[in-house]
mmCIF file of C-alpha atoms in Angstrom:
data_model
loop_
_atom_site.group_PDB
_atom_site.id
_atom_site.type_symbol
_atom_site.label_atom_id
_atom_site.label_comp_id
_atom_site.label_asym_id
_atom_site.label_seq_id
_atom_site.Cartn_x
_atom_site.Cartn_y
_atom_site.Cartn_z
ATOM 1 C CA MET A 1 10.923 1.799 18.224
ATOM 2 C CA PRO A 2 9.452 0.414 15.031
ATOM 3 C CA GLU A 3 11.733 -1.261 12.554
ATOM 4 C CA ILE A 4 10.945 1.337 9.904
ATOM 5 C CA VAL A 5 11.554 5.150 10.310
ATOM 6 C CA THR A 6 10.449 7.466 7.621
ATOM 7 C CA LEU A 7 11.693 11.068 6.990
ATOM 8 C CA THR A 8 9.471 13.645 5.326
ATOM 9 C CA MET A 9 11.210 17.038 4.722
ATOM 10 C CA ASN A 10 8.303 18.632 2.956
ATOM 11 C CA PRO A 11 5.224 17.231 4.444
ATOM 12 C CA ALA A 12 1.848 18.615 3.658
ATOM 13 C CA LEU A 13 -1.710 19.095 4.894
ATOM 14 C CA ASP A 14 -3.560 17.299 1.949
ATOM 15 C CA ILE A 15 -7.104 18.501 1.008
ATOM 16 C CA ALA A 16 -9.325 16.698 -1.683
ATOM 17 C CA THR A 17 -12.601 17.626 -2.763
ATOM 18 C CA SER A 18 -14.732 17.457 -6.091
ATOM 19 C CA THR A 19 -16.805 19.732 -8.342
ATOM 20 C CA GLU A 20 -18.875 19.312 -11.317
ATOM 21 C CA VAL A 21 -16.590 21.087 -13.708
ATOM 22 C CA VAL A 22 -13.461 23.255 -13.599
ATOM 23 C CA ILE A 23 -14.076 26.419 -15.316
ATOM 24 C CA PRO A 24 -11.465 29.595 -15.575
ATOM 25 C CA THR A 25 -12.697 32.491 -13.608
ATOM 26 C CA GLU A 26 -15.843 30.897 -12.312
ATOM 27 C CA LYS A 27 -16.994 30.304 -8.810
ATOM 28 C CA MET A 28 -16.977 26.486 -8.551
ATOM 29 C CA ARG A 29 -19.066 24.711 -5.779
ATOM 30 C CA CYS A 30 -17.039 22.082 -4.082
ATOM 31 C CA GLY A 31 -18.125 18.961 -2.101
ATOM 32 C CA SER A 32 -17.329 18.241 1.428
ATOM 33 C CA PRO A 33 -13.329 18.212 1.695
ATOM 34 C CA ARG A 34 -11.250 15.279 2.995
ATOM 35 C CA TYR A 35 -8.061 16.193 5.141
ATOM 36 C CA ASP A 36 -5.135 13.827 5.161
ATOM 37 C CA PRO A 37 -1.679 14.240 6.644
ATOM 38 C CA GLY A 38 0.607 14.208 3.520
ATOM 39 C CA GLY A 39 4.120 14.180 2.226
ATOM 40 C CA GLY A 40 6.161 11.093 0.921
ATOM 41 C CA GLY A 41 7.550 9.598 4.404
ATOM 42 C CA ILE A 42 4.157 10.419 6.177
ATOM 43 C CA ASN A 43 2.339 8.504 3.412
ATOM 44 C CA VAL A 44 4.663 5.638 3.632
ATOM 45 C CA ALA A 45 4.247 5.578 7.510
ATOM 46 C CA ARG A 46 0.266 5.643 7.091
ATOM 47 C CA VAL A 47 0.333 2.676 4.614
ATOM 48 C CA VAL A 48 2.801 0.660 6.659
ATOM 49 C CA LYS A 49 0.388 1.136 9.501
ATOM 50 C CA THR A 50 -2.629 0.252 7.362
ATOM 51 C CA LEU A 51 -0.794 -3.035 6.224
ATOM 52 C CA GLY A 52 -0.455 -4.268 9.893
ATOM 53 C CA GLY A 53 3.157 -2.751 10.597
ATOM 54 C CA ALA A 54 4.653 -0.224 12.543
ATOM 55 C CA ALA A 55 6.564 2.822 11.303
ATOM 56 C CA PHE A 56 7.862 6.007 13.070
ATOM 57 C CA ALA A 57 7.562 9.354 11.133
ATOM 58 C CA VAL A 58 9.788 12.199 11.484
ATOM 59 C CA PHE A 59 8.898 15.420 9.755
ATOM 60 C CA PRO A 60 9.205 19.196 10.375
ATOM 61 C CA ALA A 61 6.110 21.351 10.606
ATOM 62 C CA GLY A 62 4.826 24.520 11.514
ATOM 63 C CA GLY A 63 1.878 26.956 11.690
ATOM 64 C CA PRO A 64 -1.816 25.945 11.827
ATOM 65 C CA SER A 65 -1.445 23.613 8.849
ATOM 66 C CA GLY A 66 1.429 21.836 10.501
ATOM 67 C CA GLN A 67 -0.601 21.389 14.013
ATOM 68 C CA SER A 68 -3.501 19.972 11.818
ATOM 69 C CA LEU A 69 -1.398 17.564 10.123
ATOM 70 C CA GLU A 70 0.160 16.519 13.556
ATOM 71 C CA GLY A 71 -3.428 16.133 15.000
ATOM 72 C CA LEU A 72 -4.542 13.966 12.020
ATOM 73 C CA LEU A 73 -1.523 11.442 12.430
ATOM 74 C CA ALA A 74 -2.149 11.339 15.890
ATOM 75 C CA ARG A 75 -5.891 10.341 15.270
ATOM 76 C CA GLN A 76 -4.615 7.695 12.700
ATOM 77 C CA GLY A 77 -2.359 6.125 15.408
ATOM 78 C CA VAL A 78 0.802 6.774 13.455
ATOM 79 C CA PRO A 79 3.793 7.261 15.856
ATOM 80 C CA HIS A 80 5.685 10.459 14.975
ATOM 81 C CA ILE A 81 7.865 13.343 16.078
ATOM 82 C CA ARG A 82 7.175 16.866 14.795
ATOM 83 C CA ILE A 83 10.052 19.131 14.608
ATOM 84 C CA PRO A 84 8.957 22.557 15.053
ATOM 85 C CA VAL A 85 9.771 25.107 12.464
ATOM 86 C CA GLU A 86 8.944 28.837 11.916
ATOM 87 C CA GLY A 87 7.528 28.479 8.485
ATOM 88 C CA VAL A 88 3.944 27.324 7.853
ATOM 89 C CA THR A 89 3.564 23.781 6.548
ATOM 90 C CA ARG A 90 2.324 23.919 2.791
ATOM 91 C CA GLU A 91 -1.257 22.504 1.745
ATOM 92 C CA SER A 92 -1.665 20.496 -1.303
ATOM 93 C CA PHE A 93 -5.189 20.626 -3.056
ATOM 94 C CA THR A 94 -6.735 18.144 -5.187
ATOM 95 C CA VAL A 95 -9.974 18.481 -7.184
ATOM 96 C CA ASP A 96 -11.832 15.756 -9.042
ATOM 97 C CA GLU A 97 -13.805 17.040 -11.887
ATOM 98 C CA GLN A 98 -17.112 14.879 -11.821
ATOM 99 C CA ARG A 99 -17.955 15.755 -15.564
ATOM 100 C CA SER A 100 -14.719 14.380 -17.059
ATOM 101 C CA GLY A 101 -13.230 12.173 -14.440
ATOM 102 C CA GLN A 102 -10.054 14.301 -14.534
ATOM 103 C CA GLN A 103 -8.256 15.187 -11.553
ATOM 104 C CA TYR A 104 -6.535 18.404 -10.749
ATOM 105 C CA ARG A 105 -3.587 18.522 -8.231
ATOM 106 C CA PHE A 106 -2.124 21.919 -6.821
ATOM 107 C CA VAL A 107 1.039 21.551 -4.964
ATOM 108 C CA LEU A 108 2.577 24.342 -3.001
ATOM 109 C CA PRO A 109 6.310 24.625 -2.579
ATOM 110 C CA GLY A 110 6.466 24.465 1.351
ATOM 111 C CA PRO A 111 8.313 26.715 3.926
ATOM 112 C CA SER A 112 11.979 27.698 3.675
ATOM 113 C CA LEU A 113 13.826 25.872 6.304
ATOM 114 C CA ILE A 114 16.915 27.685 7.819
ATOM 115 C CA GLU A 115 20.235 25.851 8.455
ATOM 116 C CA THR A 116 19.517 25.440 12.118
ATOM 117 C CA GLU A 117 16.134 23.755 11.542
ATOM 118 C CA GLN A 118 17.806 21.458 8.873
ATOM 119 C CA ARG A 119 20.282 20.474 11.586
ATOM 120 C CA THR A 120 17.724 19.704 13.993
ATOM 121 C CA CYS A 121 16.112 17.355 11.784
ATOM 122 C CA LEU A 122 19.339 15.514 11.428
ATOM 123 C CA GLU A 123 19.857 15.304 15.124
ATOM 124 C CA ASN A 124 16.399 14.303 16.014
ATOM 125 C CA LEU A 125 16.355 11.614 13.122
ATOM 126 C CA ALA A 126 19.518 10.201 14.522
ATOM 127 C CA GLY A 127 18.015 9.626 17.957
ATOM 128 C CA TYR A 128 15.088 7.578 16.571
ATOM 129 C CA LEU A 129 17.337 5.278 14.405
ATOM 130 C CA ALA A 130 18.322 3.046 17.246
ATOM 131 C CA GLY A 131 16.838 -0.369 16.699
ATOM 132 C CA ALA A 132 15.325 0.631 13.030
ATOM 133 C CA ARG A 133 16.182 -1.640 10.190
ATOM 134 C CA PHE A 134 14.999 0.689 7.374
ATOM 135 C CA LEU A 135 15.003 4.493 7.032
ATOM 136 C CA VAL A 136 12.650 5.686 4.215
ATOM 137 C CA ALA A 137 13.144 9.326 2.777
ATOM 138 C CA SER A 138 10.457 10.085 0.348
ATOM 139 C CA GLY A 139 9.309 13.438 -1.276
ATOM 140 C CA SER A 140 10.809 16.557 -2.170
ATOM 141 C CA LEU A 141 13.031 19.109 -0.301
ATOM 142 C CA PRO A 142 11.573 22.380 0.694
ATOM 143 C CA PRO A 143 12.972 25.558 -0.131
ATOM 144 C CA GLY A 144 16.355 26.514 1.821
ATOM 145 C CA VAL A 145 17.429 23.123 2.084
ATOM 146 C CA ARG A 146 20.662 22.126 0.464
ATOM 147 C CA ALA A 147 20.272 19.750 -2.660
ATOM 148 C CA ASP A 148 22.648 17.259 -1.186
ATOM 149 C CA PHE A 149 20.733 16.909 2.131
ATOM 150 C CA PHE A 150 19.813 13.388 1.355
ATOM 151 C CA GLN A 151 23.485 12.523 1.196
ATOM 152 C CA ASP A 152 23.793 13.642 4.923
ATOM 153 C CA VAL A 153 20.843 11.244 5.660
ATOM 154 C CA ALA A 154 22.332 8.377 3.858
ATOM 155 C CA ASP A 155 25.504 8.970 5.782
ATOM 156 C CA LEU A 156 23.804 9.207 8.860
ATOM 157 C CA ALA A 157 21.900 5.762 8.224
ATOM 158 C CA ALA A 158 25.045 4.033 7.027
ATOM 159 C CA GLY A 159 26.705 5.042 10.444
ATOM 160 C CA GLN A 160 23.916 3.221 12.487
ATOM 161 C CA GLY A 161 23.742 0.295 10.251
ATOM 162 C CA VAL A 162 20.401 1.216 9.040
ATOM 163 C CA ARG A 163 19.326 0.432 5.413
ATOM 164 C CA PHE A 164 18.360 3.663 3.502
ATOM 165 C CA ILE A 165 15.349 3.735 0.943
ATOM 166 C CA LEU A 166 15.195 6.844 -1.235
ATOM 167 C CA ASP A 167 12.303 8.145 -3.272
ATOM 168 C CA THR A 168 13.052 11.653 -4.528
ATOM 169 C CA SER A 169 13.680 13.525 -7.804
ATOM 170 C CA GLY A 170 15.630 16.111 -9.388
ATOM 171 C CA GLU A 171 18.931 17.737 -7.750
ATOM 172 C CA ALA A 172 18.165 15.776 -4.432
ATOM 173 C CA LEU A 173 18.350 12.575 -6.392
ATOM 174 C CA ARG A 174 21.181 13.461 -8.480
ATOM 175 C CA LEU A 175 23.350 14.555 -5.618
ATOM 176 C CA THR A 176 22.961 11.364 -3.538
ATOM 177 C CA ARG A 177 25.895 9.543 -4.460
ATOM 178 C CA ARG A 178 26.398 6.883 -1.984
ATOM 179 C CA GLY A 179 24.785 4.791 0.864
ATOM 180 C CA VAL A 180 21.547 4.159 -0.519
ATOM 181 C CA TYR A 181 20.190 0.285 -0.186
ATOM 182 C CA LEU A 182 17.126 0.763 -2.523
ATOM 183 C CA LEU A 183 16.311 3.617 -4.882
ATOM 184 C CA LYS A 184 13.038 4.026 -6.499
ATOM 185 C CA PRO A 185 12.780 6.425 -9.287
ATOM 186 C CA SER A 186 10.290 6.736 -12.144
ATOM 187 C CA VAL A 187 11.628 6.574 -15.698
ATOM 188 C CA ARG A 188 11.637 10.275 -15.938
ATOM 189 C CA GLU A 189 13.512 10.626 -12.484
ATOM 190 C CA LEU A 190 16.160 7.936 -13.598
ATOM 191 C CA ARG A 191 16.618 9.839 -17.179
ATOM 192 C CA GLU A 192 17.172 13.220 -15.208
ATOM 193 C CA CYS A 193 19.608 11.505 -12.840
ATOM 194 C CA VAL A 194 21.803 9.995 -15.418
ATOM 195 C CA GLY A 195 21.504 12.759 -17.860
ATOM 196 C CA ARG A 196 20.443 10.784 -21.127
ATOM 197 C CA GLU A 197 17.454 9.591 -22.891
ATOM 198 C CA LEU A 198 16.235 6.141 -21.803
ATOM 199 C CA SER A 199 13.834 5.320 -24.664
ATOM 200 C CA SER A 200 14.139 1.541 -24.471
ATOM 201 C CA GLU A 201 13.993 -1.139 -21.629
ATOM 202 C CA ALA A 202 17.520 -2.196 -22.252
ATOM 203 C CA GLU A 203 18.714 1.602 -21.675
ATOM 204 C CA GLN A 204 16.569 1.868 -18.496
ATOM 205 C CA ILE A 205 18.299 -1.288 -17.125
ATOM 206 C CA GLN A 206 21.616 -0.228 -18.064
ATOM 207 C CA ALA A 207 20.962 3.237 -16.421
ATOM 208 C CA ALA A 208 19.944 1.612 -13.314
ATOM 209 C CA ARG A 209 22.710 -0.778 -13.333
ATOM 210 C CA ASP A 210 25.093 2.260 -13.730
ATOM 211 C CA LEU A 211 23.877 3.596 -10.438
ATOM 212 C CA ILE A 212 24.650 0.282 -8.715
ATOM 213 C CA THR A 213 28.309 0.114 -10.219
ATOM 214 C CA GLU A 214 28.781 3.440 -9.083
ATOM 215 C CA LYS A 215 27.767 2.322 -5.645
ATOM 216 C CA ARG A 216 25.211 4.932 -5.526
ATOM 217 C CA ALA A 217 22.591 2.117 -4.622
ATOM 218 C CA GLU A 218 22.287 -1.787 -4.270
ATOM 219 C CA VAL A 219 19.135 -1.963 -5.801
ATOM 220 C CA VAL A 220 16.933 0.128 -7.988
ATOM 221 C CA VAL A 221 13.299 -0.122 -8.665
ATOM 222 C CA VAL A 222 12.125 1.683 -11.525
ATOM 223 C CA SER A 223 8.415 2.727 -11.634
ATOM 224 C CA LEU A 224 7.071 2.366 -15.157
ATOM 225 C CA GLY A 225 3.781 3.697 -14.415
ATOM 226 C CA ALA A 226 1.092 2.117 -16.520
ATOM 227 C CA LYS A 227 3.845 -0.362 -17.875
ATOM 228 C CA GLY A 228 4.622 -1.940 -14.513
ATOM 229 C CA ALA A 229 8.215 -1.875 -12.791
ATOM 230 C CA LEU A 230 11.675 -2.946 -13.174
ATOM 231 C CA LEU A 231 13.734 -4.310 -10.349
ATOM 232 C CA VAL A 232 17.525 -4.104 -11.167
ATOM 233 C CA THR A 233 20.426 -5.513 -8.879
ATOM 234 C CA GLU A 234 24.077 -6.034 -9.613
ATOM 235 C CA ARG A 235 23.461 -9.521 -11.061
ATOM 236 C CA ARG A 236 19.966 -9.664 -12.463
ATOM 237 C CA TYR A 237 16.749 -7.779 -13.364
ATOM 238 C CA GLU A 238 13.306 -8.570 -13.517
ATOM 239 C CA ARG A 239 10.216 -6.807 -15.219
ATOM 240 C CA PHE A 240 6.944 -6.947 -13.550
ATOM 241 C CA ALA A 241 3.715 -6.226 -15.537
ATOM 242 C CA PRO A 242 1.299 -3.836 -14.310
ATOM 243 C CA ILE A 243 -1.782 -4.849 -12.186
ATOM 244 C CA GLU A 244 -4.789 -3.701 -13.979
ATOM 245 C CA VAL A 245 -7.168 -1.984 -11.626
ATOM 246 C CA PRO A 246 -9.961 0.866 -12.178
ATOM 247 C CA ILE A 247 -7.967 4.096 -11.446
ATOM 248 C CA ARG A 248 -9.763 6.809 -9.357
ATOM 249 C CA SER A 249 -6.611 8.727 -7.997
ATOM 250 C CA ALA A 250 -2.912 8.475 -8.299
ATOM 251 C CA VAL A 251 -2.242 10.387 -5.213
ATOM 252 C CA GLY A 252 0.051 8.606 -2.949
ATOM 253 C CA ALA A 253 0.390 5.476 -5.005
ATOM 254 C CA GLY A 254 4.320 5.525 -5.375
ATOM 255 C CA ASP A 255 4.508 6.102 -1.523
ATOM 256 C CA SER A 256 2.375 3.216 -1.212
ATOM 257 C CA MET A 257 4.657 1.111 -3.258
ATOM 258 C CA VAL A 258 7.628 2.128 -1.300
ATOM 259 C CA ALA A 259 5.827 1.517 1.842
ATOM 260 C CA ALA A 260 4.898 -2.047 1.182
ATOM 261 C CA ILE A 261 8.274 -2.912 -0.299
ATOM 262 C CA ALA A 262 9.972 -1.654 3.032
ATOM 263 C CA LEU A 263 7.252 -3.685 5.097
ATOM 264 C CA GLY A 264 7.774 -6.774 2.912
ATOM 265 C CA LEU A 265 11.626 -6.742 3.597
ATOM 266 C CA VAL A 266 10.939 -6.212 7.354
ATOM 267 C CA ARG A 267 8.821 -9.470 7.084
ATOM 268 C CA GLY A 268 11.374 -11.393 5.445
ATOM 269 C CA MET A 269 10.070 -11.475 1.878
ATOM 270 C CA GLU A 270 12.572 -11.999 -0.800
ATOM 271 C CA LEU A 271 13.146 -8.845 -2.734
ATOM 272 C CA GLN A 272 11.213 -9.906 -5.707
ATOM 273 C CA GLN A 273 8.197 -10.602 -3.702
ATOM 274 C CA ALA A 274 8.392 -7.370 -1.718
ATOM 275 C CA VAL A 275 8.284 -5.467 -5.081
ATOM 276 C CA ARG A 276 5.214 -7.633 -6.000
ATOM 277 C CA PHE A 277 3.687 -6.545 -2.467
ATOM 278 C CA GLY A 278 4.790 -2.918 -3.299
ATOM 279 C CA MET A 279 3.280 -2.948 -6.690
ATOM 280 C CA ALA A 280 -0.091 -4.374 -5.060
ATOM 281 C CA ALA A 281 -0.164 -1.395 -2.568
ATOM 282 C CA GLY A 282 0.563 1.089 -5.363
ATOM 283 C CA ALA A 283 -2.357 -0.364 -7.434
ATOM 284 C CA ALA A 284 -4.545 -0.478 -4.556
ATOM 285 C CA THR A 285 -4.152 3.405 -3.861
ATOM 286 C CA LEU A 286 -5.040 3.905 -7.416
ATOM 287 C CA MET A 287 -8.356 2.486 -6.706
ATOM 288 C CA THR A 288 -9.094 5.013 -3.993
ATOM 289 C CA PRO A 289 -10.582 8.414 -4.435
ATOM 290 C CA GLY A 290 -8.706 11.742 -3.740
ATOM 291 C CA THR A 291 -6.014 11.711 -1.114
ATOM 292 C CA GLU A 292 -7.258 8.344 0.588
ATOM 293 C CA LEU A 293 -4.417 5.885 0.341
ATOM 294 C CA CYS A 294 -4.692 1.883 0.051
ATOM 295 C CA ARG A 295 -7.031 -0.443 1.912
ATOM 296 C CA ARG A 296 -5.482 -3.430 3.413
ATOM 297 C CA ASP A 297 -7.759 -6.045 2.089
ATOM 298 C CA ASP A 298 -7.385 -4.618 -1.554
ATOM 299 C CA VAL A 299 -3.652 -4.968 -1.137
ATOM 300 C CA GLU A 300 -3.668 -8.494 0.167
ATOM 301 C CA LYS A 301 -6.151 -9.530 -2.536
ATOM 302 C CA LEU A 302 -4.057 -7.876 -5.334
ATOM 303 C CA TYR A 303 -0.911 -9.470 -4.103
ATOM 304 C CA LEU A 304 -2.192 -13.007 -3.819
ATOM 305 C CA GLU A 305 -3.658 -12.764 -7.210
ATOM 306 C CA GLN A 306 -0.157 -11.887 -8.525
ATOM 307 C CA SER A 307 1.782 -14.253 -6.176
ATOM 308 C CA PRO A 308 -0.491 -17.410 -5.732
ATOM 309 C CA ASN A 309 1.755 -18.824 -3.166
ATOM 310 C CA GLY A 310 2.749 -15.399 -1.588
ATOM 311 C CA ASN A 311 2.214 -14.909 2.221
ATOM 312 C CA THR A 312 1.526 -11.206 3.501
#
């Protein structure tokens, strides 16, 4: 089994296209669509493979869109297990407006999972953690799933000696209170988690450190968007400047960052360098259109530019 296992509780069949201009009530002729398997952990597994690593993706999926998603993963050569569910896997639709360069993203909620389907997900996940070093859970929870579901996932990982990386938001983030090795919130997600305004960098660092002091995570990497990122541990912090690249689409940039951080750690990088590797992957994804993720050459180039002595 690969050393990285990913969990995506709310996968999506991602569809991307473009049109000249988006106009209410008008029929808009679009270009040829691109189809990708999507959802946080699935994107993580795809990027790990692109960067020369190996990850195993675990996800529930159902209906024709779920079968299409699985077929796309198989064609991309990403090892995975699809856990059948009754509901139909959601579709996410991204439209690039050619005239303005703006991007419109339509994200559906996903199918409701009943309790037995949730238990089956955990049981299957447990069976695939043997030999893994990292479990990455990324993305939202679908309707019907308990808001504290990721706490069960954290406990499961801890019980098997696997480091847990979590990238989620809202109640799912707030109710995960122990067992996370690395947490990757945005500033907004961190603010919602701690329940207070974080208008300065010092306040953001303190909020991240509070989560560490409370044993909710060992490491917090705060995504600052156009301002870069913060790495916070119990004893130190570091701010990383953004990597300036031409932006075509933000779809999957955060997942790409998480993927490269996990892969960097598997390859023996120091935490600081793994975050730099993650930022390079996130920036490289910004350079690609629609729902396409990063390209390996771009990631390695951007990483070496910010880490002259780095080794991918």
